[in-house]
Coordinates of C-alpha atoms and ligand atoms in Angstrom, one line a residue:
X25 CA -41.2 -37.7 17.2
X26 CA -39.4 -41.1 17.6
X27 CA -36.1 -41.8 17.6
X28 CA -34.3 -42.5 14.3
X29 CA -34.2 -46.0 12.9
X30 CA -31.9 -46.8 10.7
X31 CA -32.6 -47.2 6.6
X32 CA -29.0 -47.3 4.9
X33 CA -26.1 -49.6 6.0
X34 CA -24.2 -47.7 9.4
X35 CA -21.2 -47.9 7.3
X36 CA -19.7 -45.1 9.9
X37 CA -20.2 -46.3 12.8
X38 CA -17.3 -45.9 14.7
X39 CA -15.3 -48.8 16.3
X40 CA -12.6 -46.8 18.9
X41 CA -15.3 -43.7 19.5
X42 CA -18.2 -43.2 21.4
X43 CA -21.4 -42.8 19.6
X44 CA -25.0 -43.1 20.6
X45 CA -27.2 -45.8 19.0
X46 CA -29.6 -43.9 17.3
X47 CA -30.0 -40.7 18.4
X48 CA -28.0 -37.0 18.5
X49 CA -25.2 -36.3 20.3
X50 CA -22.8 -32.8 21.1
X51 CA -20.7 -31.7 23.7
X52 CA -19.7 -34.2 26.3
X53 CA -20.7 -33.3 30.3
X54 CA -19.8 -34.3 33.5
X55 CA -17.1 -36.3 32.7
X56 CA -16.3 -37.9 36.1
X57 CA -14.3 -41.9 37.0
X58 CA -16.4 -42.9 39.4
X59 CA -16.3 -46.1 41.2
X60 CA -14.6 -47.9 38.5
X61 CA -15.9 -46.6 35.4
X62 CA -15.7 -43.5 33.5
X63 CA -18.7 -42.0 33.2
X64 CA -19.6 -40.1 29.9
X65 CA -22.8 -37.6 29.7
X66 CA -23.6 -35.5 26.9
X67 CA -25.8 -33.5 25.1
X68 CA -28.8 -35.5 23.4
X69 CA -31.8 -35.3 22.1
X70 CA -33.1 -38.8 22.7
X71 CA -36.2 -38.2 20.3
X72 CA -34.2 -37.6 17.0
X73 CA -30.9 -37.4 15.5
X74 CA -30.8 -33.7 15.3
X75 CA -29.9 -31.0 17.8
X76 CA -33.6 -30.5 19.7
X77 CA -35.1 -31.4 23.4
X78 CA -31.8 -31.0 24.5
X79 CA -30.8 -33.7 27.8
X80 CA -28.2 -35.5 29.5
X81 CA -27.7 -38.7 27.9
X82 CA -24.8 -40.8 29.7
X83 CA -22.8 -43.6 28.8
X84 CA -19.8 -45.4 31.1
X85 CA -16.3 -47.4 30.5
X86 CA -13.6 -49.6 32.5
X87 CA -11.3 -48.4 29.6
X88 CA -12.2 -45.0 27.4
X89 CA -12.6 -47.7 24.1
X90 CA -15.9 -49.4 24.9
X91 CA -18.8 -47.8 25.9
X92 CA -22.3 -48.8 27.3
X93 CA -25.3 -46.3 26.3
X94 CA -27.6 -45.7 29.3
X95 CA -31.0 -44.2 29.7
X96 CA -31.6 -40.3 29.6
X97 CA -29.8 -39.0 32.7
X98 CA -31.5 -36.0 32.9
X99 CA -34.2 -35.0 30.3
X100 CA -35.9 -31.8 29.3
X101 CA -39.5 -30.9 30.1
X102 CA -41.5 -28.2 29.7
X103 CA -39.6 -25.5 31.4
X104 CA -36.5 -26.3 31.2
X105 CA -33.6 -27.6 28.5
X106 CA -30.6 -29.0 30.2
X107 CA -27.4 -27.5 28.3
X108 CA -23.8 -28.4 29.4
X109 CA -22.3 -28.4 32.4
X110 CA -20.0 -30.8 34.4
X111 CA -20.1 -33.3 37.8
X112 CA -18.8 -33.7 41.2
X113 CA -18.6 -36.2 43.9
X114 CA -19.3 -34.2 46.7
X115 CA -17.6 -36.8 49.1
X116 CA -17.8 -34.7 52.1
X117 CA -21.8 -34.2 51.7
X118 CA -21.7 -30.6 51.8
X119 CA -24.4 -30.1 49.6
X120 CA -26.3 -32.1 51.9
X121 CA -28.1 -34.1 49.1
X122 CA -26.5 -37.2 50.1
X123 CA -25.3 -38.5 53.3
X124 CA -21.9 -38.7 55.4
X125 CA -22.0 -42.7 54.4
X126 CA -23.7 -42.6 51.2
X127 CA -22.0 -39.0 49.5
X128 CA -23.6 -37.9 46.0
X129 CA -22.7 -37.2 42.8
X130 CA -23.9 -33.7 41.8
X131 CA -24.6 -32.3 38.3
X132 CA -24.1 -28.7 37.9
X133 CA -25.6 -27.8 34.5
X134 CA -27.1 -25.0 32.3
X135 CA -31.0 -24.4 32.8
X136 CA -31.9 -23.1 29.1
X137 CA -35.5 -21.9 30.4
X138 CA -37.7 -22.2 27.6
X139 CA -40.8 -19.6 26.6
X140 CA -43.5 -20.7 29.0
X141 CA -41.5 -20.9 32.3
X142 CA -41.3 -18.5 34.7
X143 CA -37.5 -18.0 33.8
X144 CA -37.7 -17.5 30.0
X145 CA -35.5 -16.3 28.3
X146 CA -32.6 -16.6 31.0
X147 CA -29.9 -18.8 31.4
X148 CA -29.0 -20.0 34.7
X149 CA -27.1 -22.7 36.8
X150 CA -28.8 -25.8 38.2
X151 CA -28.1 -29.1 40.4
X152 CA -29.5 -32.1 40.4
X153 CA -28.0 -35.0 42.1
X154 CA -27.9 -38.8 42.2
X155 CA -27.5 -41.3 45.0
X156 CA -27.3 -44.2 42.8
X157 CA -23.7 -43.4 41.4
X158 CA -25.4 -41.4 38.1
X159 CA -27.2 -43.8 37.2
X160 CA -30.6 -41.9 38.0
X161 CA -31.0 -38.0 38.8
X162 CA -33.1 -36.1 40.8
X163 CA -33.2 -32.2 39.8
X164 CA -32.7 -29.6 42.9
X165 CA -36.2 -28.4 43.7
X166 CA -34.9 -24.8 44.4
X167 CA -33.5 -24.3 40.5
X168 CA -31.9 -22.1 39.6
X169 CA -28.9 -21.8 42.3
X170 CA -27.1 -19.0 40.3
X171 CA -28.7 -16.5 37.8
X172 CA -26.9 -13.4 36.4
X173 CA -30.4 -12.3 34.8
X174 CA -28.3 -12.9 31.5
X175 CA -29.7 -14.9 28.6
X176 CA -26.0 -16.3 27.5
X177 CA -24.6 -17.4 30.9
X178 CA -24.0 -21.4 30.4
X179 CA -21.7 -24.4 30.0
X180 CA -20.3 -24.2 34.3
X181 CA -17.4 -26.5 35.1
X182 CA -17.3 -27.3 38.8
X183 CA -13.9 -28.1 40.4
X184 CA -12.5 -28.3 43.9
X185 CA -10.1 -25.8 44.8
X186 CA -7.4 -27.1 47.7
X187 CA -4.8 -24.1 47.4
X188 CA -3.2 -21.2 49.6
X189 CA -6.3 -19.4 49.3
X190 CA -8.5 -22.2 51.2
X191 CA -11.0 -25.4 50.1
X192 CA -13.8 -24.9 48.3
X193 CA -15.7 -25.4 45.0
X194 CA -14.8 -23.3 42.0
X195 CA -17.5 -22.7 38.7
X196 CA -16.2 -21.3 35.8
X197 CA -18.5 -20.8 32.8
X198 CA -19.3 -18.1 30.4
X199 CA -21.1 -14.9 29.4
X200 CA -20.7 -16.4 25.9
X201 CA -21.4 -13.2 23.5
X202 CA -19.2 -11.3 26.0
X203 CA -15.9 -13.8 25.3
X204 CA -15.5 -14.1 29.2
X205 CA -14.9 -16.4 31.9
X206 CA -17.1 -16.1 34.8
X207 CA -15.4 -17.6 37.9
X208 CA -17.5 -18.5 41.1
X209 CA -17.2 -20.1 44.8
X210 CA -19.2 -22.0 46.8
X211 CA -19.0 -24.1 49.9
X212 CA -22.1 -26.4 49.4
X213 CA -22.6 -26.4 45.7
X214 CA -25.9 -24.4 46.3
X215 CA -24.6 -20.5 47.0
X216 CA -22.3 -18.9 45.1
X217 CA -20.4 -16.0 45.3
X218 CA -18.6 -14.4 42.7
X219 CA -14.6 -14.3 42.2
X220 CA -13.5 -12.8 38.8
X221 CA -13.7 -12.6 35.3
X222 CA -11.3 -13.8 32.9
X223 CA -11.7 -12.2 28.9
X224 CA -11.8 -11.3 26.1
X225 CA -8.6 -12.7 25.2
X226 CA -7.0 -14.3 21.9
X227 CA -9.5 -16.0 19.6
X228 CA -13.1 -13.9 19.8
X229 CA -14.3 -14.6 16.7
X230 CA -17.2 -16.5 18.0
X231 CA -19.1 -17.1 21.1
X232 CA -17.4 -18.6 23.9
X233 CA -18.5 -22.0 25.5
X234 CA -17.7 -24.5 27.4
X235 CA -14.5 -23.7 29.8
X236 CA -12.7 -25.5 31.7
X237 CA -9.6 -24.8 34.4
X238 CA -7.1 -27.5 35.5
X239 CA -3.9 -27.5 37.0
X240 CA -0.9 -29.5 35.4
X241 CA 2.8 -30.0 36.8
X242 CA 5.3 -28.2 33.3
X243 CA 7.7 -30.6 32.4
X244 CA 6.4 -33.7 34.8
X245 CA 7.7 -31.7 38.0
X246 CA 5.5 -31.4 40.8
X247 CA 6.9 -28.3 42.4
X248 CA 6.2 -26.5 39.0
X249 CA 2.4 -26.1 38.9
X250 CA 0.3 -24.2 36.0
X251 CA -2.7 -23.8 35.6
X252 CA -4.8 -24.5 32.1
X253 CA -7.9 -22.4 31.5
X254 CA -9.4 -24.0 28.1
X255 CA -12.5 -22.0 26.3
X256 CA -14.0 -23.1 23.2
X257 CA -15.4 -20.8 20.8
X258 CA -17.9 -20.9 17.9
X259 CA -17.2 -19.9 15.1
X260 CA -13.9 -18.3 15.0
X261 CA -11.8 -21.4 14.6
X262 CA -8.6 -21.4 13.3
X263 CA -9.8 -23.3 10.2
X264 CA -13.0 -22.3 10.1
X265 CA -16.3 -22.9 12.5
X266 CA -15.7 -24.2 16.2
X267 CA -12.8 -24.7 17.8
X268 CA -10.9 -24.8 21.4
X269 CA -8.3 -22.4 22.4
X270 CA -6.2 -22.4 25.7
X271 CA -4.6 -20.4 28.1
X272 CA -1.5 -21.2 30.2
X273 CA -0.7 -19.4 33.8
X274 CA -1.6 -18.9 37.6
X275 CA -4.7 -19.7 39.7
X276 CA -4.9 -18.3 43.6
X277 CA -8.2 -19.1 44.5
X278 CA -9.7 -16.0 42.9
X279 CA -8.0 -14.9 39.6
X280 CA -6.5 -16.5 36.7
X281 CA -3.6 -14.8 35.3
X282 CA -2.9 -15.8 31.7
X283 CA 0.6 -15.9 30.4
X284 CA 0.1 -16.7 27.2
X285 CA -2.1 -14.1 25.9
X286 CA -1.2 -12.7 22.7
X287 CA -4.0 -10.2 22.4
X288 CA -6.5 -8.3 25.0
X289 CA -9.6 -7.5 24.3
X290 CA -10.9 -8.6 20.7
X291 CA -9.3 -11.0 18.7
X292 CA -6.5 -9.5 15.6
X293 CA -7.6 -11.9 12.5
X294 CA -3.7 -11.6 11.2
X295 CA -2.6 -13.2 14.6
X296 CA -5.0 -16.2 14.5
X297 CA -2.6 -18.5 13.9
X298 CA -0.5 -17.2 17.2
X299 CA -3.5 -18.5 19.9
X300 CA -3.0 -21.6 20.9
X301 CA -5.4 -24.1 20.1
X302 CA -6.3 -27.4 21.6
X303 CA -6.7 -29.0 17.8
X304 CA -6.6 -27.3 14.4
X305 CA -8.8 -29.2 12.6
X306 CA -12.5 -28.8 11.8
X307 CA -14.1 -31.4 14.4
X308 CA -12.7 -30.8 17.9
X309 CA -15.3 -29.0 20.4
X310 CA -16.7 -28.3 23.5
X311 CA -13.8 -30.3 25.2
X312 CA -13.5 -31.0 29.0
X313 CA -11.8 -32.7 31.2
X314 CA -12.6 -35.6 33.3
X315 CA -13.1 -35.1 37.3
X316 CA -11.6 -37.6 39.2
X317 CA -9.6 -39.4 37.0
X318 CA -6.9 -42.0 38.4
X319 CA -3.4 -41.2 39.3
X320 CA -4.2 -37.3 38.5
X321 CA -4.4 -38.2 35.1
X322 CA -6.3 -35.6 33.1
X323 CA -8.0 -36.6 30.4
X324 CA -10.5 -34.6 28.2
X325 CA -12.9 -35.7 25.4
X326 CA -14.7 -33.1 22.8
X327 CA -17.3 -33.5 20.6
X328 CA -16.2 -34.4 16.8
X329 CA -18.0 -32.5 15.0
X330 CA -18.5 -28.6 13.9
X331 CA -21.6 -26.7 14.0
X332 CA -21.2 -25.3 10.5
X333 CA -22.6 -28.5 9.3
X334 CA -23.0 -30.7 12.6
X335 CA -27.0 -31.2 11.5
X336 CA -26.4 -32.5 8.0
X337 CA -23.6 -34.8 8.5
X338 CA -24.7 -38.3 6.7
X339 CA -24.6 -40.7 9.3
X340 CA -27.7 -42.5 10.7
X341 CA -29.5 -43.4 12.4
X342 CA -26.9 -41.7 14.8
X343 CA -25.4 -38.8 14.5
X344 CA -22.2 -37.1 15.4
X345 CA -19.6 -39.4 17.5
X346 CA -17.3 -38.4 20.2
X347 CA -13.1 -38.0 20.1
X348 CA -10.9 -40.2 21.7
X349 CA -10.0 -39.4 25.0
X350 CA -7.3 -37.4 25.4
X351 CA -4.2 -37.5 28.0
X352 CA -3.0 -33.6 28.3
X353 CA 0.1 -32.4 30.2
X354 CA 2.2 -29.4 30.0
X355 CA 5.9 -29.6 28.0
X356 CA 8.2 -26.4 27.6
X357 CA 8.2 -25.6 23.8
X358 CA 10.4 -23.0 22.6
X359 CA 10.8 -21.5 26.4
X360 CA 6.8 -21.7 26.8
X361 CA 4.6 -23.9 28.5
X362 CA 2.6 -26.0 25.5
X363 CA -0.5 -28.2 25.9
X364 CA 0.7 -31.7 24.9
X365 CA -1.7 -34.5 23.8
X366 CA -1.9 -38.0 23.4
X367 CA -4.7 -40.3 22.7
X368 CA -5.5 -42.5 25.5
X369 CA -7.7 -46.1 26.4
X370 CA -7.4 -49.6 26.3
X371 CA -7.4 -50.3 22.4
X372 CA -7.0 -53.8 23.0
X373 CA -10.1 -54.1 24.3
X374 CA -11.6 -53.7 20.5
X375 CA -12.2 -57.1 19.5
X376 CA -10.0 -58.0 16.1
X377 CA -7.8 -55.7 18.3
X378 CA -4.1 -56.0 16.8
X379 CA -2.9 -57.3 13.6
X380 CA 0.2 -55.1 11.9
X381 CA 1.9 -54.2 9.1
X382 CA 5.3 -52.6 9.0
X383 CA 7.0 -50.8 6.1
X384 CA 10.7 -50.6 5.9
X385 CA 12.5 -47.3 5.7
X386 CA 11.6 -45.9 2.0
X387 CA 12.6 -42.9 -0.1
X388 CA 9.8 -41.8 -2.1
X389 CA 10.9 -39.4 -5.6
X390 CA 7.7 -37.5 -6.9
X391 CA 5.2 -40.9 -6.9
X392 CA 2.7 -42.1 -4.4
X393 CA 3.1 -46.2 -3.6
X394 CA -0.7 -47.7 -2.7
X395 CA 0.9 -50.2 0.1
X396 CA -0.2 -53.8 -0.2
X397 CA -1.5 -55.3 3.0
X398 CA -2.0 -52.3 4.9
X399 CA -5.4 -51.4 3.8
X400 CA -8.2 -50.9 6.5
X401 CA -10.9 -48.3 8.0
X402 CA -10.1 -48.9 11.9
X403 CA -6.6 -48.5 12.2
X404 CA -3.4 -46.7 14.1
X405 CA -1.0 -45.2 11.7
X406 CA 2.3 -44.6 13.1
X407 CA 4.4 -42.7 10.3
X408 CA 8.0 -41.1 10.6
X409 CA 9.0 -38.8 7.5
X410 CA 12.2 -37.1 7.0
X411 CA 11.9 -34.5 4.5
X412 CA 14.1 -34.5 1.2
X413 CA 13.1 -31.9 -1.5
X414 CA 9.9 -32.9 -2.2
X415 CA 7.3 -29.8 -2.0
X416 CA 5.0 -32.2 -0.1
X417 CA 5.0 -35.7 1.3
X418 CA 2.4 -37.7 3.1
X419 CA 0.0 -40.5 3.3
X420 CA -3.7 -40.8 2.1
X421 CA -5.9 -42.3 4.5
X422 CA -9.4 -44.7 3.3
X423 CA -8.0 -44.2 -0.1
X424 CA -9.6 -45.5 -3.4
X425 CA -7.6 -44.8 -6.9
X426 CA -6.7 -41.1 -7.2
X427 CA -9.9 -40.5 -4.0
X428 CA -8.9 -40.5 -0.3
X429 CA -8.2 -38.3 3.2
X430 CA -4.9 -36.7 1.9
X431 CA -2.5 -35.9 5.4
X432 CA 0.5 -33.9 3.9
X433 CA 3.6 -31.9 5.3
X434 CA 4.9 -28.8 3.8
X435 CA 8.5 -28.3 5.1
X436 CA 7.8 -25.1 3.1
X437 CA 6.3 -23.0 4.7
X438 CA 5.9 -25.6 7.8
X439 CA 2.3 -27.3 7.8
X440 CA 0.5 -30.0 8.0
X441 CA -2.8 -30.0 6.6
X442 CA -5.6 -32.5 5.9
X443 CA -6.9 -32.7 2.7
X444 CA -10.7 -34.1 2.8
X445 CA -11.7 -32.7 -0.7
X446 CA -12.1 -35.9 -2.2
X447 CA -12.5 -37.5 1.6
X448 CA -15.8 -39.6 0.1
X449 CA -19.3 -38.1 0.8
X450 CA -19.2 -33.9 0.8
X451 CA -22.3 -32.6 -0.7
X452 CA -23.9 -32.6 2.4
X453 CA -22.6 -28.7 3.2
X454 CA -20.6 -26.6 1.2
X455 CA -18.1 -26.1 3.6
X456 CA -17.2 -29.0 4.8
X457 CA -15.0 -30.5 2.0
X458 CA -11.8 -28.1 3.0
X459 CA -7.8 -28.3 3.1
X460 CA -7.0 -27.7 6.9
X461 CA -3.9 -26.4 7.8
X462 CA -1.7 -26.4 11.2
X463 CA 1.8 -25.6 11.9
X464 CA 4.6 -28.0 11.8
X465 CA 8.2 -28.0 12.3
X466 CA 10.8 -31.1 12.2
X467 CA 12.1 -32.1 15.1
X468 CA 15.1 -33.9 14.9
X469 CA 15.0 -33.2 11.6
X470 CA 11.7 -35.1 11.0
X471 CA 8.0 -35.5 11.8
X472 CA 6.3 -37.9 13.1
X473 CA 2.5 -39.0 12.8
X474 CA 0.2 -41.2 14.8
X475 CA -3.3 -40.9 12.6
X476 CA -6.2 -43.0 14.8
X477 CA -8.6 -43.9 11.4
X478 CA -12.0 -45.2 12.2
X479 CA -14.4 -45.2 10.1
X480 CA -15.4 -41.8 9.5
X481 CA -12.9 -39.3 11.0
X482 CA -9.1 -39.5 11.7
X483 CA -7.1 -37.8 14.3
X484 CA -3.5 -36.6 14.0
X485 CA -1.4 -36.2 17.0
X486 CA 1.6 -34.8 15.6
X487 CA 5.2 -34.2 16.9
X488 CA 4.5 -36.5 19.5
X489 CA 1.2 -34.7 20.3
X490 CA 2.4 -30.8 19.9
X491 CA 0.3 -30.9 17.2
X492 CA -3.4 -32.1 16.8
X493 CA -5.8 -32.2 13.9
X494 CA -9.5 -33.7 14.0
X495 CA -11.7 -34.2 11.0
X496 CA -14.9 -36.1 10.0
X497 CA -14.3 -38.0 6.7
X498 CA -17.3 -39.9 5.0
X499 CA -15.6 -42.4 2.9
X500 CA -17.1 -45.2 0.9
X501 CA -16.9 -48.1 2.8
X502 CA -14.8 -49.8 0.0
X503 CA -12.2 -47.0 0.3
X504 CA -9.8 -48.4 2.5
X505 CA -5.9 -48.3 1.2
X506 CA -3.2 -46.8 2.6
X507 CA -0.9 -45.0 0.4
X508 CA 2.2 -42.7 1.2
X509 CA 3.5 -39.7 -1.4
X510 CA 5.9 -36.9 -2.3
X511 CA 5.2 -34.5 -4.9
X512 CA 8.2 -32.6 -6.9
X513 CA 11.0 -34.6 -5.0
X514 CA 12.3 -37.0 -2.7
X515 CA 11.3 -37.4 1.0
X516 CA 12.1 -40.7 3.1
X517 CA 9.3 -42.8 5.2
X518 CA 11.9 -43.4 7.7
X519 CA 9.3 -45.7 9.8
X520 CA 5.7 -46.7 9.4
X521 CA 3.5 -49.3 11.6
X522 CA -0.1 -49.9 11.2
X523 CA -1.9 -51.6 14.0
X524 CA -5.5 -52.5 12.7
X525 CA -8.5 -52.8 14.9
X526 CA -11.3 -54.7 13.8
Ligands
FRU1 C1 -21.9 -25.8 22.8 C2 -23.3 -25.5 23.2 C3 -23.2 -25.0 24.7 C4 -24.6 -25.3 25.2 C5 -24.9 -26.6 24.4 C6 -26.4 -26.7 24.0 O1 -21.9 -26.7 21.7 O2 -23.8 -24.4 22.4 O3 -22.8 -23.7 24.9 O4 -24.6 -25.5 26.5 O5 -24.1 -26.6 23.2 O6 -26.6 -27.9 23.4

């Protein structure tokens, strides 16, 4: 096999999102800011644009906006597949894999042993390291360093743990078919001893991947710490296919105690819509979190697309891009802590970077209004509606005549959906052109919208980011207006600013 090359026009090809050049991309690992840059591994399959010969591939940033692609970090061979997992700097060299002068970076990742190693069948934990600031790896030569003899153990995040109960590194990962957390500690990265388990909790209506744990200060106040455990799961999301859902409580060194669990054991399908969820639409998974980041910033990146139809979307030679980064923190919502998200990065740094278009405050009455000098395919959509008595209200995004990305607001019964039936290019699965839904609720007595469009997916932090929404769209590339609407009545765009990019 060789790598894709390109044969129609990369029409897609993102402008604010990281995607590979020609090759296939899914859940981002071992996010880490190291030395300057933030450093951005994932899985790849650097022979082809389809899931397969799964490696690291890597890619770094000065500003979360423009990327460099790098060689294969770590690759596949014969007895192994490398499957997710996350990175330290282990600046006190207590794996002993670097030096007190020269500490490394370690990799703690999934072996997926393949039929003819010695390990098949199994799933188990791995290091590899690198002296050269990730830039090249060298894999542990005693493999695997933890092993439950299970065949669905993967995806370990590796943090360092600083609390009442001591120092020391903390895993967390997953026994994916049995929805649980698996917590671990080591001192040197290499020996692990078991803490606890955390599951099944909330959503299990698929298997769960890729977790992460983080603690955040609730309502900006140091002295007021929670902790975030976040588990993705596929399928089982709340719109269909994958999705991540979160937990908000207490960590002591050993034990997470959730506070916001709605249901034990195994998920109630009427009470879907209670779990909390990092995003509610159809393209936000396997996030994590950057280690490392600056000023205790955390930050967290997911994969944008869904494995229902992750294979066949139509973009090429690459396929599947990256979200935005992310900036999470914790708010008090309705007495209980909520994950709050904003898109981060130096936009700026997009060349083209920064031309506007403002629309003054309008009432709408049952029409939609294509606005002139707004169109564009890489833009930032900052809208402010205040509902009248239209049923529905909105804008439509890449928009072409009566075809576009329709984001509307229900006041009744309080949602927000996105619309992608007539997105562009759906054929490609049957489920992927859908009406999304998530709940909304004025504040103020409005809502407010920041939609990042580029290209082929928009993102929706609503409510000032209490609210997400991630979808793929394959427009034509022609399809660029903006339009706003209400339907059966009057609602007012009290505000709305474009900022385009590129
Ligand atoms: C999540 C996942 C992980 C696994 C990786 C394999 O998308 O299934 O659980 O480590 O992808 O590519």
């Amino acid at each position: 096999m060789t790598a894709a090359t390109a044969t129609t026009a990369d029409t897609f090809r993102p402008a604010l999102h990281y995607a590979t050049r020609n090759t296939w991309l899914n859940d981002p690992n071992g996010l880490i800011f190291h030395e300057g840059l933030y450093h951005l591994y994932y899985q790849n399959n650097p022979l082809d644009n389809v899931w397969g010969n799964m490696s690291w591939g890597h890619a770094t940033s000065p500003d979360l906006v423009t990327w460099t692609e790098h060689p294969v970090a770590i690759a596949c061979d014969d007895d192994e597949d490398i499957f997710s997992g996350s990175i330290v700097f282990d600046r006190d060299n207590t794996s002993g894999f670097g030096t007190d002068s020269a500490p490394p970076l370690v990799a703690v990742y999934t072996s997926a042993f393949k039929p003819g190693s010695r390990h098949a069948g199994l799933q188990a934990q791995s290091l590899a390291y690198s002296r050269d600031g990730g830039y090249t790896w060298t894999k542990h030569s005693a493999n695997p360093v933890l092993s439950r003899g299970s065949a669905e153990f993967r995806d370990p995040k590796v943090i360092r743990y600083d609390g009442g109960a001591g120092s020391y590194w903390v895993m967390v990962a997953v026994e994916a078919t049995d929805f649980q957390v698996v917590l671990y500690k080591s001192d040197d990265l290499r020996a692990w001893e078991p803490l606890s388990t955390f599951g099944p909790a909330n959503a299990t209506g698929g298997v769960w991947e890729c977790p992460d744990l983080f603690p955040l200060p609730v309502d900006g106040d140091p002295g007021n710490l929670k902790w975030v455990l976040t588990v993705n799961l596929n399928p089982g999301g709340p719109n269909n296919g994958s999705a991540g859902q979160y937990f908000v409580g207490d960590f002591d060194g050993t034990t997470f105690t959730s506070a916001t669990t709605v249901t034990e054991g195994h998920q109630d399908p009427a009470r879907l819509g209670e779990y909390q969820w990092l995003d509610w639409g159809r393209d936000y998974y396997a996030a994590v979190s950057f280690s490392d980041a600056p000023d205790n910033r955390r930050l967290m990146i997911a994969w944008m697309n869904n494995w229902e139809y992750a294979n066949q979307i139509p973009t090429s030679p690459w396929r599947s891009p990256m979200t935005l980064a992310r900036e999470v923190s914790l708010r008090t919502v309705d007495g209980r802590p909520r994950l709050i998200q904003q898109a981060t990065g130096d936009f700026e740094a997009i060349s083209g970077a920064g031309q506007s278009f403002t629309l003054a405050a309008t009432e709408l009455s049952d029409c939609t209004r294509v606005l002139d000098g707004a169109a564009g395919s890489v833009q930032r959509i900052e809208a402010t509606f205040t509902p009248g008595n239209a049923q529905e209200f909105g804008l439509i995004v890449r928009g072409n005549g009566a075809h576009g990305t329709r984001i509307g607001i229900r006041p009744v019964p309080g949602t927000l959906h996105v619309d992608r039936r007539t997105s562009g290019r759906t054929d490609f699965h049957p489920s992927f052109p859908s009406i999304d839904t998530a709940p909304i609720r004025t504040i103020n007595g409005s809502y407010k919208l920041t939609i990042y469009v580029d290209r082929c997916s928009v993102e929706i932090f609503a409510q000032d980011g209490q609210v997400t929404m991630t979808e793929l769209i394959f427009p034509a590339p022609t399809s660029t207006d903006v339009a706003v609407y209400a339907l059966g009545g009057t609602a007012t765009v009290s505000s709305l600013d474009i900022t385009r990019y590129a």
